[in-house]
XYZ file of C-alpha atoms in Angstrom:
470
model
C 0.094 -0.098 -0.084
C 2.810 2.314 0.895
C 4.532 1.490 -2.330
C 1.487 2.222 -4.329
C 0.891 5.568 -2.622
C 4.638 6.655 -3.324
C 4.288 5.677 -6.919
C 1.034 7.742 -7.133
C 2.767 10.710 -5.641
C 5.714 10.416 -7.970
C 3.459 10.406 -10.945
C 1.510 13.409 -9.782
C 4.722 15.425 -9.049
C 6.064 14.384 -12.584
C 2.842 15.669 -14.143
C 2.880 18.899 -12.277
C 6.397 19.645 -13.281
C 5.494 18.993 -16.921
C 2.486 21.274 -16.571
C 4.634 24.022 -14.877
C 7.308 23.726 -17.609
C 4.736 24.191 -20.367
C 3.157 27.014 -18.755
C 6.492 28.727 -18.302
C 7.572 28.161 -22.077
C 4.161 29.550 -23.076
C 4.560 32.689 -20.831
C 7.919 33.253 -22.175
C 6.709 33.012 -25.636
C 3.777 35.482 -25.142
C 6.085 37.712 -23.277
C 8.516 37.764 -26.179
C 5.695 38.228 -28.709
C 4.260 41.106 -26.852
C 7.340 43.087 -27.767
C 7.363 42.263 -31.475
C 6.511 45.427 -33.446
C 5.243 47.481 -30.190
C 5.892 51.066 -30.658
C 6.863 53.201 -27.731
C 4.220 55.047 -25.951
C 6.295 57.778 -24.754
C 5.925 61.490 -25.566
C 8.813 63.613 -26.707
C 9.354 64.790 -23.076
C 10.031 61.270 -22.111
C 6.879 60.749 -20.047
C 4.755 57.973 -20.730
C 1.584 58.855 -22.732
C -1.888 57.510 -21.962
C -2.046 53.990 -22.964
C -4.203 53.507 -26.052
C -7.646 52.040 -25.480
C -9.839 49.927 -27.767
C -13.208 51.268 -28.757
C -15.761 50.398 -26.017
C -17.885 48.114 -28.346
C -18.453 44.432 -28.117
C -16.706 42.733 -31.004
C -17.701 39.438 -32.560
C -15.521 37.087 -34.407
C -13.175 38.994 -36.714
C -11.223 37.742 -39.803
C -7.477 37.087 -39.137
C -5.051 40.009 -39.077
C -3.853 41.724 -42.257
C -0.405 40.482 -43.139
C 0.329 43.869 -44.567
C 0.310 45.489 -40.928
C 2.466 42.952 -39.006
C 5.123 45.581 -38.472
C 2.762 47.626 -36.274
C 1.418 47.586 -32.841
C -2.134 46.050 -32.434
C -4.708 47.250 -29.862
C -3.782 46.363 -26.468
C -5.325 43.723 -24.380
C -7.541 45.561 -21.673
C -5.957 45.224 -18.280
C -7.591 45.750 -14.995
C -4.423 46.826 -12.993
C -2.880 50.225 -13.219
C 0.353 48.735 -14.527
C 2.355 50.879 -17.063
C 3.743 48.026 -19.007
C 3.825 48.159 -22.713
C 0.532 46.709 -24.314
C 0.738 43.057 -25.739
C 0.943 42.667 -29.532
C -2.530 41.149 -30.042
C -1.462 40.185 -33.730
C 1.448 38.071 -32.253
C -0.889 36.329 -29.798
C -3.600 35.807 -32.572
C -0.930 33.752 -34.551
C -0.487 31.371 -31.692
C -4.345 31.054 -31.246
C -4.420 32.872 -27.925
C -6.930 35.589 -28.699
C -9.161 36.962 -31.506
C -8.384 39.754 -34.096
C -7.762 43.335 -33.202
C -11.108 44.784 -31.959
C -10.701 47.919 -34.105
C -10.623 46.351 -37.462
C -14.263 46.827 -37.642
C -14.563 46.188 -41.503
C -12.178 43.080 -41.314
C -9.421 42.616 -43.728
C -8.892 45.502 -46.062
C -6.325 46.480 -48.761
C -5.533 43.013 -49.722
C -5.630 41.255 -53.263
C -7.618 37.966 -53.592
C -4.408 35.888 -52.917
C -3.960 37.820 -49.479
C -0.915 39.984 -50.597
C -1.228 43.664 -49.615
C -2.139 46.297 -52.289
C 0.167 48.733 -50.719
C 3.853 48.363 -50.208
C 5.667 50.073 -47.297
C 8.902 52.011 -48.150
C 11.900 52.644 -46.071
C 11.946 55.730 -43.758
C 14.147 58.670 -44.917
C 17.083 59.648 -42.524
C 15.664 61.254 -39.338
C 18.228 64.195 -39.592
C 16.454 65.387 -42.888
C 13.104 65.874 -41.231
C 12.796 69.500 -41.915
C 13.650 69.077 -45.564
C 11.181 66.525 -45.989
C 8.454 69.134 -45.170
C 8.941 70.907 -48.383
C 6.239 70.274 -50.845
C 3.496 68.677 -48.457
C 4.003 70.384 -45.124
C 4.520 67.066 -43.379
C 7.170 64.285 -43.717
C 5.566 62.546 -46.709
C 8.409 59.880 -47.224
C 8.223 58.917 -43.562
C 4.507 58.530 -44.027
C 5.229 55.886 -46.740
C 7.111 53.927 -44.229
C 4.125 53.636 -41.754
C 1.414 51.188 -41.773
C -1.745 52.332 -43.314
C -3.510 50.297 -40.407
C -1.410 51.477 -37.441
C -2.840 51.604 -33.953
C -3.287 55.005 -32.335
C -3.690 56.325 -28.822
C -7.141 57.044 -27.505
C -7.261 60.301 -25.712
C -11.032 60.446 -24.650
C -12.042 61.670 -21.328
C -12.933 58.832 -18.895
C -16.481 60.119 -18.973
C -16.887 59.266 -22.570
C -15.992 55.476 -21.790
C -19.042 55.309 -19.658
C -21.319 56.269 -22.346
C -23.487 53.551 -24.093
C -24.399 53.940 -27.671
C -27.476 52.282 -29.114
C -26.441 52.032 -32.620
C -29.886 50.908 -33.905
C -31.277 54.340 -33.489
C -28.391 56.332 -35.106
C -28.419 57.720 -38.575
C -25.997 56.264 -41.227
C -23.149 58.582 -42.573
C -21.239 58.972 -45.842
C -17.754 59.952 -45.240
C -16.565 62.587 -47.830
C -12.969 63.248 -48.287
C -11.970 66.121 -50.696
C -8.449 66.397 -52.079
C -6.205 67.887 -54.684
C -2.778 66.307 -55.101
C -2.944 64.600 -51.670
C 0.087 62.475 -50.656
C -1.014 58.752 -51.396
C -0.014 57.203 -48.098
C -1.800 59.873 -46.040
C -4.937 59.729 -48.069
C -5.026 56.019 -47.928
C -4.324 55.898 -44.099
C -7.217 58.288 -43.483
C -9.474 56.072 -45.497
C -8.187 52.915 -43.539
C -8.622 54.531 -40.248
C -12.243 55.275 -40.941
C -12.940 51.882 -42.070
C -11.146 50.316 -39.223
C -12.765 52.363 -36.384
C -16.141 53.072 -37.775
C -19.153 50.584 -36.745
C -20.409 49.114 -40.120
C -23.856 49.852 -39.016
C -23.295 53.487 -39.005
C -20.844 53.889 -41.959
C -22.748 53.667 -45.310
C -20.003 54.750 -47.630
C -16.799 56.629 -48.274
C -16.803 59.044 -51.186
C -13.324 60.318 -52.394
C -13.699 63.463 -54.366
C -10.696 64.342 -56.575
C -10.596 68.105 -57.097
C -8.659 67.966 -60.522
C -5.521 66.325 -59.156
C -2.455 65.914 -61.526
C -0.230 63.417 -59.736
C 0.386 59.894 -61.198
C -0.980 58.018 -58.314
C -4.206 59.903 -57.869
C -4.795 59.816 -61.749
C -4.120 56.089 -62.092
C -3.182 53.455 -59.309
C -5.859 55.035 -56.875
C -8.641 53.582 -58.667
C -7.121 50.210 -58.574
C -6.294 50.408 -54.949
C -9.877 51.387 -53.782
C -11.213 48.208 -55.406
C -9.523 46.476 -52.428
C -11.594 48.308 -50.106
C -15.217 48.121 -48.948
C -17.709 50.967 -49.307
C -15.223 53.267 -51.060
C -15.840 55.079 -54.395
C -14.168 57.803 -56.257
C -15.641 60.898 -57.821
C -13.641 62.886 -60.215
C -14.440 66.635 -61.047
C -12.113 66.718 -64.106
C -10.934 70.218 -63.580
C -9.974 71.777 -60.250
C -13.100 73.741 -58.782
C -11.955 74.288 -55.335
C -12.920 73.020 -51.874
C -16.284 74.354 -51.535
C -17.627 73.022 -54.769
C -15.932 69.772 -54.408
C -17.700 69.290 -50.899
C -21.060 70.234 -52.383
C -20.411 67.598 -54.911
C -19.752 65.112 -52.028
C -22.857 65.985 -50.410
C -24.980 65.668 -53.580
C -23.340 62.282 -54.289
C -23.984 60.810 -50.688
C -26.886 58.457 -50.182
C -26.548 58.280 -46.349
C -28.691 60.168 -43.598
C -25.750 62.331 -42.766
C -22.520 63.363 -44.361
C -19.093 63.645 -42.339
C -16.480 65.781 -43.918
C -12.933 64.895 -43.160
C -9.671 66.298 -44.412
C -7.487 63.959 -46.271
C -4.687 63.754 -43.929
C -6.271 62.739 -40.715
C -6.592 59.435 -38.526
C -9.569 59.000 -36.404
C -9.504 57.618 -32.847
C -11.528 54.788 -31.248
C -15.131 55.523 -30.756
C -14.986 58.696 -33.018
C -18.193 58.280 -34.957
C -20.614 57.241 -32.450
C -20.707 60.653 -30.559
C -21.340 62.545 -33.739
C -24.156 60.406 -34.847
C -25.821 60.310 -31.458
C -25.938 64.072 -31.252
C -27.524 64.494 -34.688
C -30.026 61.728 -33.713
C -30.800 63.877 -30.531
C -30.792 67.249 -32.453
C -31.410 66.930 -36.280
C -30.522 70.658 -36.585
C -27.085 70.396 -35.095
C -23.931 70.554 -36.980
C -21.340 68.644 -35.035
C -17.558 68.382 -35.130
C -14.933 66.354 -33.439
C -12.052 67.475 -31.048
C -9.082 67.786 -33.070
C -5.586 66.368 -32.062
C -2.406 66.589 -34.016
C -0.090 64.628 -36.077
C 3.402 66.016 -35.653
C 4.466 66.822 -39.334
C 8.416 65.982 -38.936
C 7.587 62.650 -37.227
C 4.075 61.847 -38.169
C 3.298 60.724 -34.652
C -0.059 61.280 -33.313
C -0.219 63.476 -30.037
C -2.857 65.019 -27.899
C -3.772 68.573 -28.449
C -4.617 70.727 -31.534
C -7.894 72.420 -31.675
C -10.105 72.518 -28.737
C -13.694 72.304 -28.754
C -14.841 76.181 -28.449
C -13.821 78.493 -31.334
C -14.470 82.093 -31.825
C -13.313 84.509 -34.432
C -11.154 87.435 -35.011
C -12.465 90.582 -36.804
C -10.375 89.531 -39.818
C -12.560 86.534 -40.020
C -10.254 83.816 -38.879
C -11.308 81.319 -36.369
C -9.550 80.938 -33.113
C -9.564 78.998 -29.836
C -11.529 80.451 -26.996
C -12.581 79.313 -23.463
C -15.886 77.427 -23.450
C -18.693 79.866 -23.046
C -19.806 80.249 -19.433
C -23.553 80.253 -20.257
C -23.220 76.977 -22.275
C -20.798 75.323 -19.756
C -23.257 75.725 -17.032
C -25.706 73.501 -18.911
C -23.188 70.698 -19.241
C -23.417 67.727 -16.676
C -20.369 65.842 -17.757
C -17.216 65.992 -19.932
C -18.996 63.841 -22.355
C -21.710 66.390 -23.064
C -21.590 68.487 -26.340
C -19.909 72.029 -26.334
C -21.758 74.672 -28.292
C -19.112 76.700 -30.372
C -19.589 80.057 -32.122
C -17.417 78.675 -35.136
C -15.511 75.669 -36.194
C -12.369 74.757 -38.031
C -14.314 73.673 -40.986
C -12.449 70.542 -42.163
C -14.026 68.010 -39.893
C -17.921 68.039 -39.325
C -21.128 66.155 -39.654
C -24.446 67.280 -40.658
C -27.718 65.846 -41.855
C -27.759 65.801 -45.496
C -31.163 67.150 -45.805
C -30.517 69.871 -43.266
C -27.143 70.956 -45.049
C -29.229 71.686 -48.177
C -32.013 73.312 -46.299
C -29.607 75.849 -44.993
C -28.638 76.386 -48.736
C -25.413 74.238 -48.662
C -22.272 76.295 -49.287
C -22.419 79.771 -50.950
C -22.485 78.534 -54.838
C -20.578 81.804 -55.746
C -17.653 80.997 -53.238
C -14.112 81.008 -54.308
C -11.763 78.244 -54.234
C -10.996 78.019 -50.518
C -10.928 79.997 -47.299
C -13.367 81.500 -44.649
C -16.253 79.089 -45.607
C -16.186 77.743 -41.951
C -16.754 81.191 -40.587
C -19.520 82.015 -43.023
C -21.276 78.635 -42.611
C -20.725 78.965 -38.793
C -22.570 82.363 -38.803
C -25.354 81.016 -41.035
C -26.005 77.845 -38.976
C -26.468 79.922 -35.595
C -28.407 82.962 -37.272
C -30.712 80.815 -39.186
C -31.840 78.433 -36.364
C -29.431 75.647 -36.070
C -26.699 74.673 -33.634
C -23.016 74.249 -34.031
C -21.351 71.982 -31.299
C -18.312 70.093 -30.612
C -18.748 66.469 -29.305
C -15.612 65.907 -27.060
C -15.956 62.219 -27.026
C -15.253 62.326 -30.818
C -11.572 62.698 -31.506
C -9.534 62.892 -34.627
C -5.935 63.257 -35.467
C -4.981 65.866 -38.159
C -1.750 66.737 -39.671
C -1.245 70.356 -39.590
C 0.696 71.406 -42.533
C 4.204 73.327 -41.715
C 6.660 74.598 -44.178
C 4.884 73.375 -47.437
C 1.672 73.190 -49.350
C 0.879 70.875 -52.336
C -1.456 73.412 -54.004
C -2.281 77.026 -54.401
C -5.434 79.161 -54.782
C -6.283 82.256 -56.909
C -4.857 85.261 -55.057
C -8.095 87.332 -54.443
C -10.324 84.368 -53.594
C -9.825 84.475 -49.912
C -10.343 88.178 -49.597
C -13.612 87.821 -51.719
C -14.825 84.982 -49.600
C -14.458 87.110 -46.403
C -16.190 90.159 -47.909
C -19.076 87.937 -48.942
C -19.387 86.715 -45.321
C -19.116 90.352 -43.856
C -21.821 91.852 -46.216
C -24.069 88.980 -45.808
C -24.120 88.237 -42.136
C -22.462 90.987 -40.182
C -25.147 93.690 -40.596
C -24.100 97.016 -38.785
C -20.745 95.346 -37.510
C -19.669 94.944 -41.057
C -17.449 98.044 -41.004
C -15.468 96.726 -38.159
C -14.367 93.651 -40.128
C -13.747 95.433 -43.380
C -11.473 97.979 -41.407
C -9.779 95.001 -39.641
C -9.043 93.599 -43.176
C -7.591 96.892 -44.331
C -10.704 97.931 -46.315
C -9.795 95.690 -49.364
C -10.633 96.869 -52.810
C -12.091 93.496 -54.034
C -15.345 92.680 -55.735
C -17.382 90.117 -53.623
C -19.502 89.364 -56.509
C -23.348 89.418 -56.465
C -24.950 88.747 -53.244
C -28.628 88.664 -54.398
C -29.264 84.895 -54.183
C -27.667 84.632 -50.703
C -29.567 87.599 -49.364
C -32.804 86.049 -50.693
C -31.892 82.733 -48.737
C -31.415 84.751 -45.418
C -34.621 86.151 -45.824
C -36.462 82.893 -46.798
C -34.918 81.098 -43.717
C -35.861 84.004 -41.391
C -32.422 84.269 -40.110
C -31.510 86.346 -37.123
C -29.384 89.504 -36.900
C -25.485 89.505 -36.107
C -26.282 91.573 -33.035
C -28.257 88.530 -31.821
C -25.352 86.246 -32.693
C -22.895 88.223 -30.591
C -25.123 88.470 -27.724
C -26.405 84.888 -27.533
C -23.618 82.749 -28.949
């Protein structure tokens, strides 16, 4: 009996040793895998940034990860502790069957040929010491952009209050995302499109419309059409000749078939949970035009970082928008940091509106010049004609602010013409202040008859009302 007991004990000890050895081997493999392709989450100051968070949305079974993005960090595994360790590489764990696919790849595998090979090839990064020179021509480090995955993970800088909000997608309107561009650098344009597909719930994203405003570069003229065949929900509209930002956006709104239209610049990357707050607010208030909080992509390094354009913007008398503190009267009505922030103006490059309401407001001024001040004019019109302009702080989007270069130009007098149209259409007895601030320009603003008729038709309020109430 003692002999049998001893043999049983020895077998149990041997089995436990084998199980322990196997567990240690698996742990070492996972530990090693967690460092494959993981980017540093430290800011330039050397302090650790807020760890990225996956979008707070239950994810069902996803296709396997895209082999074109294996050099990038995947979304981190959620941790209950306050540990500051680097997040695990979920792609690496997926390959050994530990977890499912990355939760932010909401439209599955994209950008792949039928045989699974990527349609976009990454290029080597340029020397870091030449970063300043690389800005010439585009205003950001375009060649460095070519070395960065189109599907890279990004940090999530939403306030904690935003993570507590539950969104019922079944009651939200659908949206068409419109990108207008002229000679945009290929990798930044495609990364913007990929980010929208990766982080937009399929229930809300009906389509992505690329509006080419008369581009002349080889990629936009040819290979772009072939590449978008590898992407779901994406179509290309060409204007043929360059018509300007405003007319190109009107074309995008006209082409859209969704309930709402979301305008984005062509050099952005959206953060997790970016779309739901915009659609939720429009569901609550159909006459609200809403925009996200805008963070930055550093032009030299192409690194996303918190901070850029806040939630409340005013204007200078020279008709340029600028950041201001949240209006006290509006701030008193907000209960949490997740609540929308009314704003007198907006930056103009990123916003959502109901398609029918946009046209009810008269769309953009049809006699507008190529580019400039359309955001200020439209802001005045929204408020004075019965709508609301609001920032949804739980929606955050990274934007590459150009520095030291620009890939296109506009006719020299169009900006001043646009500003004068705004002044004389909406500012009433305050118009002379703005015209003096602009140096009393001797520019013909064109006919204002149609827009003044629109103002009368919509029963719009005075600019004095706007100053006193908004």
